[in-house]
Coordinates of C-alpha atoms (C1' of nucleotides) in Angstrom, one line a residue:
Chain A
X19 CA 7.4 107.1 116.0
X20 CA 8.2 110.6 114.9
X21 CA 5.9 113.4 113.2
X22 CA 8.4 113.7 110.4
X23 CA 7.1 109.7 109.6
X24 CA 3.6 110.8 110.3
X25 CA 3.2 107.3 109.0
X26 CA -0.7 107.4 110.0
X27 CA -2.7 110.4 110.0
X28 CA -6.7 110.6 110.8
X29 CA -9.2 113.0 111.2
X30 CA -12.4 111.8 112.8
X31 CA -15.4 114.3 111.8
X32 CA -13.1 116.9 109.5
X33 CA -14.4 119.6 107.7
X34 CA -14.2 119.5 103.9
X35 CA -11.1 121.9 104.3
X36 CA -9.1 119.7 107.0
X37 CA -10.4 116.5 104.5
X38 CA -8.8 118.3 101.5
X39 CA -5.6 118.9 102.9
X40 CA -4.8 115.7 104.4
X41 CA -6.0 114.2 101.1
X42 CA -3.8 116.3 99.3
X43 CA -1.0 115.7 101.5
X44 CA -1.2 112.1 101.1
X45 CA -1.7 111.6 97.8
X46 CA 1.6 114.1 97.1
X47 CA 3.3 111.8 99.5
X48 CA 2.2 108.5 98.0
X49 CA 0.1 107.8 101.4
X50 CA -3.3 105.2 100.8
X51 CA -5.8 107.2 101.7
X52 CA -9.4 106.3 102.7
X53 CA -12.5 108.0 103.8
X54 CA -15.6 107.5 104.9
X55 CA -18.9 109.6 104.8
X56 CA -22.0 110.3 102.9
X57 CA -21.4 111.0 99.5
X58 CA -22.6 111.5 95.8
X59 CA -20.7 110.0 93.2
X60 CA -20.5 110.3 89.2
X61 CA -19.2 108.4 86.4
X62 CA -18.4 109.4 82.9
X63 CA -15.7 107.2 80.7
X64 CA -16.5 103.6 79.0
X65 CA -19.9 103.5 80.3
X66 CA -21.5 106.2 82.6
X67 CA -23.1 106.1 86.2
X68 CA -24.8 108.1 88.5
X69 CA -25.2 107.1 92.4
X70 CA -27.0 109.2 95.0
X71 CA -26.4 109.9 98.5
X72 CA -25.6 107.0 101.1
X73 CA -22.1 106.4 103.5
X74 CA -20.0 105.0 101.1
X75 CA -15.8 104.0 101.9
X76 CA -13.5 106.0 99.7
X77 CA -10.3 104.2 99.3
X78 CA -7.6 106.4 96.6
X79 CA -4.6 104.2 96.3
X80 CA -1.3 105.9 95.2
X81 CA -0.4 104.1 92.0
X82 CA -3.8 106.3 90.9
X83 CA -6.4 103.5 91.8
X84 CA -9.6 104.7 93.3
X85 CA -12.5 102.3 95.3
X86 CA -16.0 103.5 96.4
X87 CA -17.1 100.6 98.5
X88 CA -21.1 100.2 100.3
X89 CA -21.7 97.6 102.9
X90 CA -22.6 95.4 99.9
X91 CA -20.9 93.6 97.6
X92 CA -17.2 92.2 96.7
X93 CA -16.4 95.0 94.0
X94 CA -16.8 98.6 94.7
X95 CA -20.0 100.5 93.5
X96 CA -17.6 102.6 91.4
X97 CA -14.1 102.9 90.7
X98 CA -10.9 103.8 88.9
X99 CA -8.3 101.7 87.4
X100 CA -4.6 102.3 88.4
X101 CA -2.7 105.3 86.3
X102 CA -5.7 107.6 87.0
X103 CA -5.1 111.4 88.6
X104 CA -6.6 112.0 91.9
X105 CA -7.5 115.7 93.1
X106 CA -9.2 117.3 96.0
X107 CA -10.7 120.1 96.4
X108 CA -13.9 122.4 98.3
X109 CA -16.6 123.2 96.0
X110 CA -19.6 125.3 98.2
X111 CA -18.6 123.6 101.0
X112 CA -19.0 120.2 99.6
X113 CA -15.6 117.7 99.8
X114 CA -15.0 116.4 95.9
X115 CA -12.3 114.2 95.2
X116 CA -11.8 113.5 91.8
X117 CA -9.9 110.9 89.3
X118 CA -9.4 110.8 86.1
X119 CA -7.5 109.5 83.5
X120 CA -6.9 109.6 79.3
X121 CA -7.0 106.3 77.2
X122 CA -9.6 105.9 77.7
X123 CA -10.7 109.4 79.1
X124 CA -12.6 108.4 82.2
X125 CA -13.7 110.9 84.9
X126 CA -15.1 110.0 88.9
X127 CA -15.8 112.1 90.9
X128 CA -16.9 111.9 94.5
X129 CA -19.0 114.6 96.1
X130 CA -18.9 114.4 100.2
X131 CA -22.2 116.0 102.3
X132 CA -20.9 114.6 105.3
X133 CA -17.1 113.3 106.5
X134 CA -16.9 110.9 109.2
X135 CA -13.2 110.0 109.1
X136 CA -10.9 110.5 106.6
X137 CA -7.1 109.0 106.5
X138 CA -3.5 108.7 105.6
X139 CA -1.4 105.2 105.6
X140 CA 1.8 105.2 104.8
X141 CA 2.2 102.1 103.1
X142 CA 5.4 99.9 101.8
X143 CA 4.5 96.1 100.7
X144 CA 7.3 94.8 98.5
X145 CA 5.7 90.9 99.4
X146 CA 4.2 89.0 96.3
X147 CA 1.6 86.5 96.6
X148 CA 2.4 82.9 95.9
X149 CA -0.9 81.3 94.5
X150 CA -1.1 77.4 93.8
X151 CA -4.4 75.6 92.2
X152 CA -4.0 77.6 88.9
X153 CA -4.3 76.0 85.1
X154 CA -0.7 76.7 84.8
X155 CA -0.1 74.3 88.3
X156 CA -2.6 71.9 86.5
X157 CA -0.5 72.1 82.8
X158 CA 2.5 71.3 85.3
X159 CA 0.5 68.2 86.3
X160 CA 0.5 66.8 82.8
X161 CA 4.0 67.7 81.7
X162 CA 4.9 65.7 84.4
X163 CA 2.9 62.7 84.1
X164 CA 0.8 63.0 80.2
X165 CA -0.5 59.7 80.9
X166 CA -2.5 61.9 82.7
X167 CA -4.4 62.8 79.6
X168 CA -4.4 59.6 77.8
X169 CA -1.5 56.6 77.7
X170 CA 1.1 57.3 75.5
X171 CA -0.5 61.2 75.2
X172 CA 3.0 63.2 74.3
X173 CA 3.1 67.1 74.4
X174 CA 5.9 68.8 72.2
X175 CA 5.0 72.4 73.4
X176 CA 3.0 74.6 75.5
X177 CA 1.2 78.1 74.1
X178 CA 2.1 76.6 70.6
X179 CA 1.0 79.6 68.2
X180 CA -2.2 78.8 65.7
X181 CA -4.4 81.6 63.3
X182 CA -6.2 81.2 66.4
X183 CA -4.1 82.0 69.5
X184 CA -1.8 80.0 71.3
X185 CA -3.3 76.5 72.4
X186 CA -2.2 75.4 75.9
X187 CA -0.5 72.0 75.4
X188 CA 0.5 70.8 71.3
X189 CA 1.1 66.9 71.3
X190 CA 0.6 63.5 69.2
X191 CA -1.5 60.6 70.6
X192 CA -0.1 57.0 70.9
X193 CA -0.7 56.5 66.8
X194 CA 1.0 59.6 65.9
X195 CA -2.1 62.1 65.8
X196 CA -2.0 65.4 66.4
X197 CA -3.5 67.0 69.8
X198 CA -4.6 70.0 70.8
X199 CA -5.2 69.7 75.1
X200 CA -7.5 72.5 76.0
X201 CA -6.4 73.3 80.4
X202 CA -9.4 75.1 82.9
X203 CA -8.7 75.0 86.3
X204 CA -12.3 74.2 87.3
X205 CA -15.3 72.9 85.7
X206 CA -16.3 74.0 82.1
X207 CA -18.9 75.2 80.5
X208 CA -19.4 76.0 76.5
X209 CA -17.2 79.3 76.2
X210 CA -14.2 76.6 76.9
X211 CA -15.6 73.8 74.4
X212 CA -15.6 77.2 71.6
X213 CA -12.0 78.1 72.2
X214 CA -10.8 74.3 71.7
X215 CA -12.8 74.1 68.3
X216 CA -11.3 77.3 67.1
X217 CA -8.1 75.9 68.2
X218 CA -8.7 72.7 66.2
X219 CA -10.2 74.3 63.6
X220 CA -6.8 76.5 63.0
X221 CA -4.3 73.9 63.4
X222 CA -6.4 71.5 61.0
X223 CA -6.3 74.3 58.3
X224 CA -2.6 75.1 59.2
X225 CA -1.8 71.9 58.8
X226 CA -3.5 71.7 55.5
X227 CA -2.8 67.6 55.4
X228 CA -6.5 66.6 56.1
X229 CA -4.5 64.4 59.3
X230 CA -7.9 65.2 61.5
X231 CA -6.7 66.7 64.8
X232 CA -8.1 65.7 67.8
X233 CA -9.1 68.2 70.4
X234 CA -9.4 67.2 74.0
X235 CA -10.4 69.3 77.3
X236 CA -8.9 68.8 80.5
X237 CA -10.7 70.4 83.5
X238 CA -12.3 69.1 86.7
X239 CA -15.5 68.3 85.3
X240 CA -18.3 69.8 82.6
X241 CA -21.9 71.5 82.4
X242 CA -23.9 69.2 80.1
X243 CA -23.8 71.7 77.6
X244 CA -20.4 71.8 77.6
X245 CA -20.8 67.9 77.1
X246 CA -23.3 68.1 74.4
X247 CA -21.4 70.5 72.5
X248 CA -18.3 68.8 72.8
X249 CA -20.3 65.4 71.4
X250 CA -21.4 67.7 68.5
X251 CA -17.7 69.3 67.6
X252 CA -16.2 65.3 68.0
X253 CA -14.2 66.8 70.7
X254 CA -12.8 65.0 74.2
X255 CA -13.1 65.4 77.6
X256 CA -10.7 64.4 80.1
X257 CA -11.2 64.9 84.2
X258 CA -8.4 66.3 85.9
X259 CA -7.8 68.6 88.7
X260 CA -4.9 71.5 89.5
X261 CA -2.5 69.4 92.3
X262 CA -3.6 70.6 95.7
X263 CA -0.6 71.7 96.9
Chain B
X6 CA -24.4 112.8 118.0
X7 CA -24.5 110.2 121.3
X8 CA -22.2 107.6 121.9
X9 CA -24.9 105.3 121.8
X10 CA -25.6 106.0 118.2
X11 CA -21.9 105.5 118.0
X12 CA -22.0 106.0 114.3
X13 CA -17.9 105.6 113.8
X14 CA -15.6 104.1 116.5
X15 CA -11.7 104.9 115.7
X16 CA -8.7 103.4 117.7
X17 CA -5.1 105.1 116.5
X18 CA -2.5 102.1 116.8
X19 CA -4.4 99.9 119.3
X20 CA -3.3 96.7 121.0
X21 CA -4.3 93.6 119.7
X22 CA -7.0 93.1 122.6
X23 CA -8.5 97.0 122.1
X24 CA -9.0 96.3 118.1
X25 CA -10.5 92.7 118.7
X26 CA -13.0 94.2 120.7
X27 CA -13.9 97.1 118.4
X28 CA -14.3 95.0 115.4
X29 CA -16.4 92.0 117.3
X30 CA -18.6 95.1 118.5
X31 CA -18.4 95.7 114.6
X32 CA -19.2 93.0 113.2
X33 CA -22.3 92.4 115.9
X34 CA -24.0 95.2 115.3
X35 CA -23.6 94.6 111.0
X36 CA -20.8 98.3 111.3
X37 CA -18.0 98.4 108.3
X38 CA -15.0 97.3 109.7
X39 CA -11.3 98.4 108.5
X40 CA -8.2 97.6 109.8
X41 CA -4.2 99.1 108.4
X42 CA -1.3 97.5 109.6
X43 CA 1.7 95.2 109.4
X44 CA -0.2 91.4 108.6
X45 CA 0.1 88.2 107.3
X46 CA -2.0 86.5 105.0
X47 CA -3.3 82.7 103.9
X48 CA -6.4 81.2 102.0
X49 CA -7.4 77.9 101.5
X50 CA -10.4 77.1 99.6
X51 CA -10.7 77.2 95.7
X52 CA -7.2 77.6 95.3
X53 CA -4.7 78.5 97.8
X54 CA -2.9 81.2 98.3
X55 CA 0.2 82.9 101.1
X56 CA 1.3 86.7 101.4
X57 CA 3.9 87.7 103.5
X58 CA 4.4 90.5 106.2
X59 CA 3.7 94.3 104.2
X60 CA 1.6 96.6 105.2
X61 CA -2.3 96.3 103.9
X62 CA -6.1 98.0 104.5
X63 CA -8.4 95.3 105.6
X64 CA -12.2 95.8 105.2
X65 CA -14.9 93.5 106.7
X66 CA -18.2 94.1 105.4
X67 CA -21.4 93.6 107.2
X68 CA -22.6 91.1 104.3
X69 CA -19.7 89.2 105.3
X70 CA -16.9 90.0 102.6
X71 CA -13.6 90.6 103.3
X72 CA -10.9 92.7 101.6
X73 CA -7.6 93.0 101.5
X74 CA -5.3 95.9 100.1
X75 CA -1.9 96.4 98.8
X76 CA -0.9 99.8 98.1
X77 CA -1.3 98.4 94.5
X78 CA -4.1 97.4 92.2
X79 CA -7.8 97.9 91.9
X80 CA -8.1 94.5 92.9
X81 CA -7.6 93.0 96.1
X82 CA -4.3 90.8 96.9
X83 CA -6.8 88.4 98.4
X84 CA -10.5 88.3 99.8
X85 CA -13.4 86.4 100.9
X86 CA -17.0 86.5 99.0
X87 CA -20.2 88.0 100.6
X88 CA -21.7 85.2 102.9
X89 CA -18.6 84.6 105.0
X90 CA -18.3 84.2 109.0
X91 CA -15.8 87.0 110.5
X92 CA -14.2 86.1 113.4
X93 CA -11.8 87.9 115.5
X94 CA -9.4 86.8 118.3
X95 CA -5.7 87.3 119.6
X96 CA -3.0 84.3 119.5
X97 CA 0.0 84.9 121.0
X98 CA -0.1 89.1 120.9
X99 CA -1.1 88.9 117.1
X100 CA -4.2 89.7 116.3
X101 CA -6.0 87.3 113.6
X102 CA -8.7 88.4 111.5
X103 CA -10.6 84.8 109.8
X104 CA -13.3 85.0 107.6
X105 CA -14.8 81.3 106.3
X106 CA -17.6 79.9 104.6
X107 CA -18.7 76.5 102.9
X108 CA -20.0 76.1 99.9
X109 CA -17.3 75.9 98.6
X110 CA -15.0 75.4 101.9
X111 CA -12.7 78.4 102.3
X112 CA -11.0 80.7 104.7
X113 CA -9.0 83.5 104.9
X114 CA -6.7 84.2 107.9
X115 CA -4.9 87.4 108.3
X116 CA -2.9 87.4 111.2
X117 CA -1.7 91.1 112.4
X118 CA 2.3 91.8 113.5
X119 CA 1.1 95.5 114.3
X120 CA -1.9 97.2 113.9
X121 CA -2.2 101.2 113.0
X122 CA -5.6 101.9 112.7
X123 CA -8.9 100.0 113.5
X124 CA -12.4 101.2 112.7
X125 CA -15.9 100.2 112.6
X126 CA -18.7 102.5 110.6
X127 CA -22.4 102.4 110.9
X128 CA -23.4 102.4 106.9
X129 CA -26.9 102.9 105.2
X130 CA -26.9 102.7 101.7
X131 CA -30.2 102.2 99.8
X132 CA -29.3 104.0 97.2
X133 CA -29.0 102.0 93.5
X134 CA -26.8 102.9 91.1
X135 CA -27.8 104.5 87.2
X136 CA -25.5 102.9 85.0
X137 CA -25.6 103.4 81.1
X138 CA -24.0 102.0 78.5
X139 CA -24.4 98.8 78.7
X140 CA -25.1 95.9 76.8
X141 CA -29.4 96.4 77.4
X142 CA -29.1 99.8 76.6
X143 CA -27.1 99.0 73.2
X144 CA -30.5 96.1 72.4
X145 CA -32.9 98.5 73.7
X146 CA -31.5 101.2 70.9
X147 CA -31.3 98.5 68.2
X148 CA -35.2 97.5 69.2
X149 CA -35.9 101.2 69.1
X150 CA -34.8 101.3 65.5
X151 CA -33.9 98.0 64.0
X152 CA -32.8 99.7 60.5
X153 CA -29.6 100.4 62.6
X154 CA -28.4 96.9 62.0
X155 CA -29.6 96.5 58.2
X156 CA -32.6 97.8 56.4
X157 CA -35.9 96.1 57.2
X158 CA -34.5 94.0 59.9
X159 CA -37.1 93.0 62.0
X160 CA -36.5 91.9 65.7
X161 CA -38.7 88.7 66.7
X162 CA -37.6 88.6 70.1
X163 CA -34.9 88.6 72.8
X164 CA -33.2 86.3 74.9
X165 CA -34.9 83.7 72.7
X166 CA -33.6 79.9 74.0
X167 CA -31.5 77.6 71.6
X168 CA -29.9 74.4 72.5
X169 CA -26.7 76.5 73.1
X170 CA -28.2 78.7 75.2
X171 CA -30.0 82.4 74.9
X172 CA -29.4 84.8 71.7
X173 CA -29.4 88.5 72.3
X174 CA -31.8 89.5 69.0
X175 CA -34.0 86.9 67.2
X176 CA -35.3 88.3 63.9
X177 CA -36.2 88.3 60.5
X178 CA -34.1 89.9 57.7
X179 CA -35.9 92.0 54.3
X180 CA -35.7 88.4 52.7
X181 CA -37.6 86.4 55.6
X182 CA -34.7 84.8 56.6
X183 CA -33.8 83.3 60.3
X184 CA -31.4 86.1 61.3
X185 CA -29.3 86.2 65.3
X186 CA -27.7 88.9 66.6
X187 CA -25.2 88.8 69.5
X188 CA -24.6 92.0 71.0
X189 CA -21.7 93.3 72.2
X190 CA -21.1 96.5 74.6
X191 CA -17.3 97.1 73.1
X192 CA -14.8 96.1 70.9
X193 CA -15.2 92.2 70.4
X194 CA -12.1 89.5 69.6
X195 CA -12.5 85.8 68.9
X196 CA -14.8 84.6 72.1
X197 CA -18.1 86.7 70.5
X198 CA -17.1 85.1 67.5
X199 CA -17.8 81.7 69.0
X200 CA -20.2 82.2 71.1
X201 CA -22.0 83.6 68.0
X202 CA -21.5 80.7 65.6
X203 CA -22.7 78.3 69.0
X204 CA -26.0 80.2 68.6
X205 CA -26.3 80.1 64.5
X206 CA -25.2 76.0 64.5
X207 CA -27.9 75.1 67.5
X208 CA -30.4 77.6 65.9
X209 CA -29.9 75.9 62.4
X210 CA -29.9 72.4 64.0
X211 CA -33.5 73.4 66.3
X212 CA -35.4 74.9 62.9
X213 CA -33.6 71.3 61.0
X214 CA -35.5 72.6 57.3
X215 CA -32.3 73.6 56.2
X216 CA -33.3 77.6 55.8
X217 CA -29.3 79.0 56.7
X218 CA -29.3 81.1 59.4
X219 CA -27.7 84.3 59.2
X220 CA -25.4 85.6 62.2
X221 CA -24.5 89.1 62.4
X222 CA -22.3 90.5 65.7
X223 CA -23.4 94.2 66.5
X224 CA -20.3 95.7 68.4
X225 CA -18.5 99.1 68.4
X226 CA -15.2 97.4 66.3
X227 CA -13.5 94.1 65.6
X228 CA -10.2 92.3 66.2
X229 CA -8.2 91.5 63.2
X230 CA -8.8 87.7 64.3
X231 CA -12.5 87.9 65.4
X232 CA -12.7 89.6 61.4
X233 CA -10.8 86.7 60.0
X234 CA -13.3 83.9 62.3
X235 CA -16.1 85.8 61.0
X236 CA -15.1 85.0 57.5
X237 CA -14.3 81.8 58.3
X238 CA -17.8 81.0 59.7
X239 CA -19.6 83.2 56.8
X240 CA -20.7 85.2 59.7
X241 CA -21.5 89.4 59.5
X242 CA -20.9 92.5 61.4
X243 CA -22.3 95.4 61.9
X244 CA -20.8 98.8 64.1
X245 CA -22.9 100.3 66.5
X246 CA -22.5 101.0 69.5
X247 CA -24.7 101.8 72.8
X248 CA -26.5 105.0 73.4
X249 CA -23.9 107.3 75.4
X250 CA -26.7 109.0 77.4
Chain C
dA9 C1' -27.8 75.1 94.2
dG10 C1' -26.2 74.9 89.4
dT11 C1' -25.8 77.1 84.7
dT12 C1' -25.1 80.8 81.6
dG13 C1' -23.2 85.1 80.0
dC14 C1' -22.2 90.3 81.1
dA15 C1' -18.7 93.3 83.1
dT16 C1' -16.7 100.7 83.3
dC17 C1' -14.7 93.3 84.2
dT18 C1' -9.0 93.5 86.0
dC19 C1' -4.6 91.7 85.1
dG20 C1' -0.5 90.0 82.8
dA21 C1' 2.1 88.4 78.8
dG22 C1' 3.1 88.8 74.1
dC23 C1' 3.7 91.4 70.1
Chain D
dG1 C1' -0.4 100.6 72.4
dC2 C1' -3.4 96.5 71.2
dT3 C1' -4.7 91.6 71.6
dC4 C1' -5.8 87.6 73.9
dG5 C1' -7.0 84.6 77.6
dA6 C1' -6.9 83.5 82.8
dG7 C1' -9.3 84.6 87.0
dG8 C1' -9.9 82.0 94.0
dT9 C1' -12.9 86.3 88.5
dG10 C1' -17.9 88.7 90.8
dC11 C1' -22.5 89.2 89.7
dA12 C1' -27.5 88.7 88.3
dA13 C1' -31.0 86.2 86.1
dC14 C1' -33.0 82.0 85.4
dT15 C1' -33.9 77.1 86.0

DNA sequence: AGTTGCATCTCGAGC
DNA sequence: GCTCGAGGTGCAACT
């Protein structure tokens, strides 16, 4: 393991000078870099945020992604989407790291009192994730087996285009009907039950024959809500999970 | 600074036994825990999920989340909730990070092929963040001045319960007619739509003497299609948007 | 524990 | 670039 690799580089206890240069370093190099210390941080883009001091973990990813994470909490206390700017610099012997980006114009900025470590990964991953148990595994499901949905249920498409978006599965019923099958890869509640009426509502104007469309809803199970609402609309609901493989 | 403060423990590219024992010491004592290296991942629980060898940051928080990094993406390539058990061990030279919980039954395993970096950070954080912009802050300015939606609107009150759940604004308009408002913090497409005309359909069903309910949406802008639904539904708009202190 | 809706949602696909 | 809907959404408030 060479220098010229320098694959991992950290600096326990830096000064903000040190900090700024390894930063810089690795974000020119396309490193991850993280650090950890007590920190200020401000926000100013689609909303705005303030946050006082406390040890927070900075995390600046090099596709322009940047992480403020407490010892709370699944999602970072502030952040910065991918396609942002990161700089560095020493501002009255404070460490600020910065990110920015336009559209929308967005600004964070991190000011460090105190660094406790601050690092530089070197970091190739070319691996994608293979994910099972999603709506499309569960639309899968049905195209294999519609009887699934109903006897004699036959889809003719999937993300068939309507005024009102694209519905997930488009088939007729055993006498001919029109369906419109509504997929949620786990229980439902009345958003779901809103987006198959519009999708009903659509195809039953676009098909401007008064044939009434039936709209059914396929997930692992409802909310009452949902239940009631779908009673209201003269929608369906079918139970049916994503295959567990 | 003593060593029994031990505020920040760092081990440059430990053995699997050395970083096991710094991040069980971590996890004990409720420290910040992150880990860079060569890993493999695997979850089981709500779906299921694999990820090959790459290189990745792993954080374990005290609260009992779990993290983990690509060089890519605000989001995580896969992670456990707050609540989870962390448990550390070595199998067969690999080190293998798990973090489980129930309800529901899940578990990540991330099984190390090389390790970089390990660390463990004592964090205190009390420190809430200010954040502005938001939905509230858009009511609050419409409850502040309520000619901002129409003239001689008059706000009755908030959150108020319907069968189809809580509106944002329940008021009056000029004419003494039922009027809901749903608010939106930004730019709204056919979902607010919906969940609009949900609250208008129970709220005319609860008062059942007929009186139609007006429904106006109070967002920054409108999609094409969320304009065309509102039409549809005979339902209004009206741009505003939050405060930007 | 379950339900409901907001979020600086993020992310990907389609247009 | 915008739009739309999925997501292992997370998250807080409320029942």
């Amino acid at each position: 393991m060479t220098s010229a690799d320098a694959p991992t580089r950290t600096l326990a206890h830096p000064d903000p000078e040190a900090a700024a240069a390894l930063l810089e370093a690795g974000i020119d190099e396309g490193a991850l870099c993280t650090l950890f210390g007590r920190c200020r941080v401000a926000y100013d883009g689609r909303a705005s945020s303030t946050l006082g001091p406390g040890d927070r973990h900075v995390m600046l990813k090099p596709d322009g992604a940047a992480l403020v994470h407490t010892d709370e909490g699944q999602q970072p206390v502030n952040w910065q989407p991918p396609g942002c700017d990161h700089a560095v610099w020493v501002d009255d012997g404070d460490l600020v790291v910065e990110s920015e980006r336009e559209t929308p114009d967005e600004e964070l900025a991190i000011t460090f009192e105190r660094i406790d470590h601050a690092a530089a990964f070197d970091v190739t991953d070319a691996t994608e994730l293979s994910l099972s148990g999603t709506e499309e595994d569960l639309r899968e499901r049905i195209l294999d087996e519609p009887d699934l949905v109903e006897p004699s249920f036959t889809p003719l498409a999937t993300e068939r285009s309507t005024a009102a978006g694209a519905v997930d599965i488009y088939g007729e019923d055993a006498d001919g009907r029109t369906v419109v099958v509504e997929l949620k890869r786990r229980r439902v509640g009345p958003d779901a039950v809103g987006q198959l009426d519009r999708y009903v509502e659509a195809l039953t104007r676009d098909l401007h024959d008064d044939a009434d469309v039936r709209g059914i809803l396929v997930a692992p199970s409802v909310t009452d809500r949902a239940r009631e609402l779908l009673a209201q609309k003269g929608l369906e609901f079918v139970a049916l999970e994503p295959p567990e493989t």
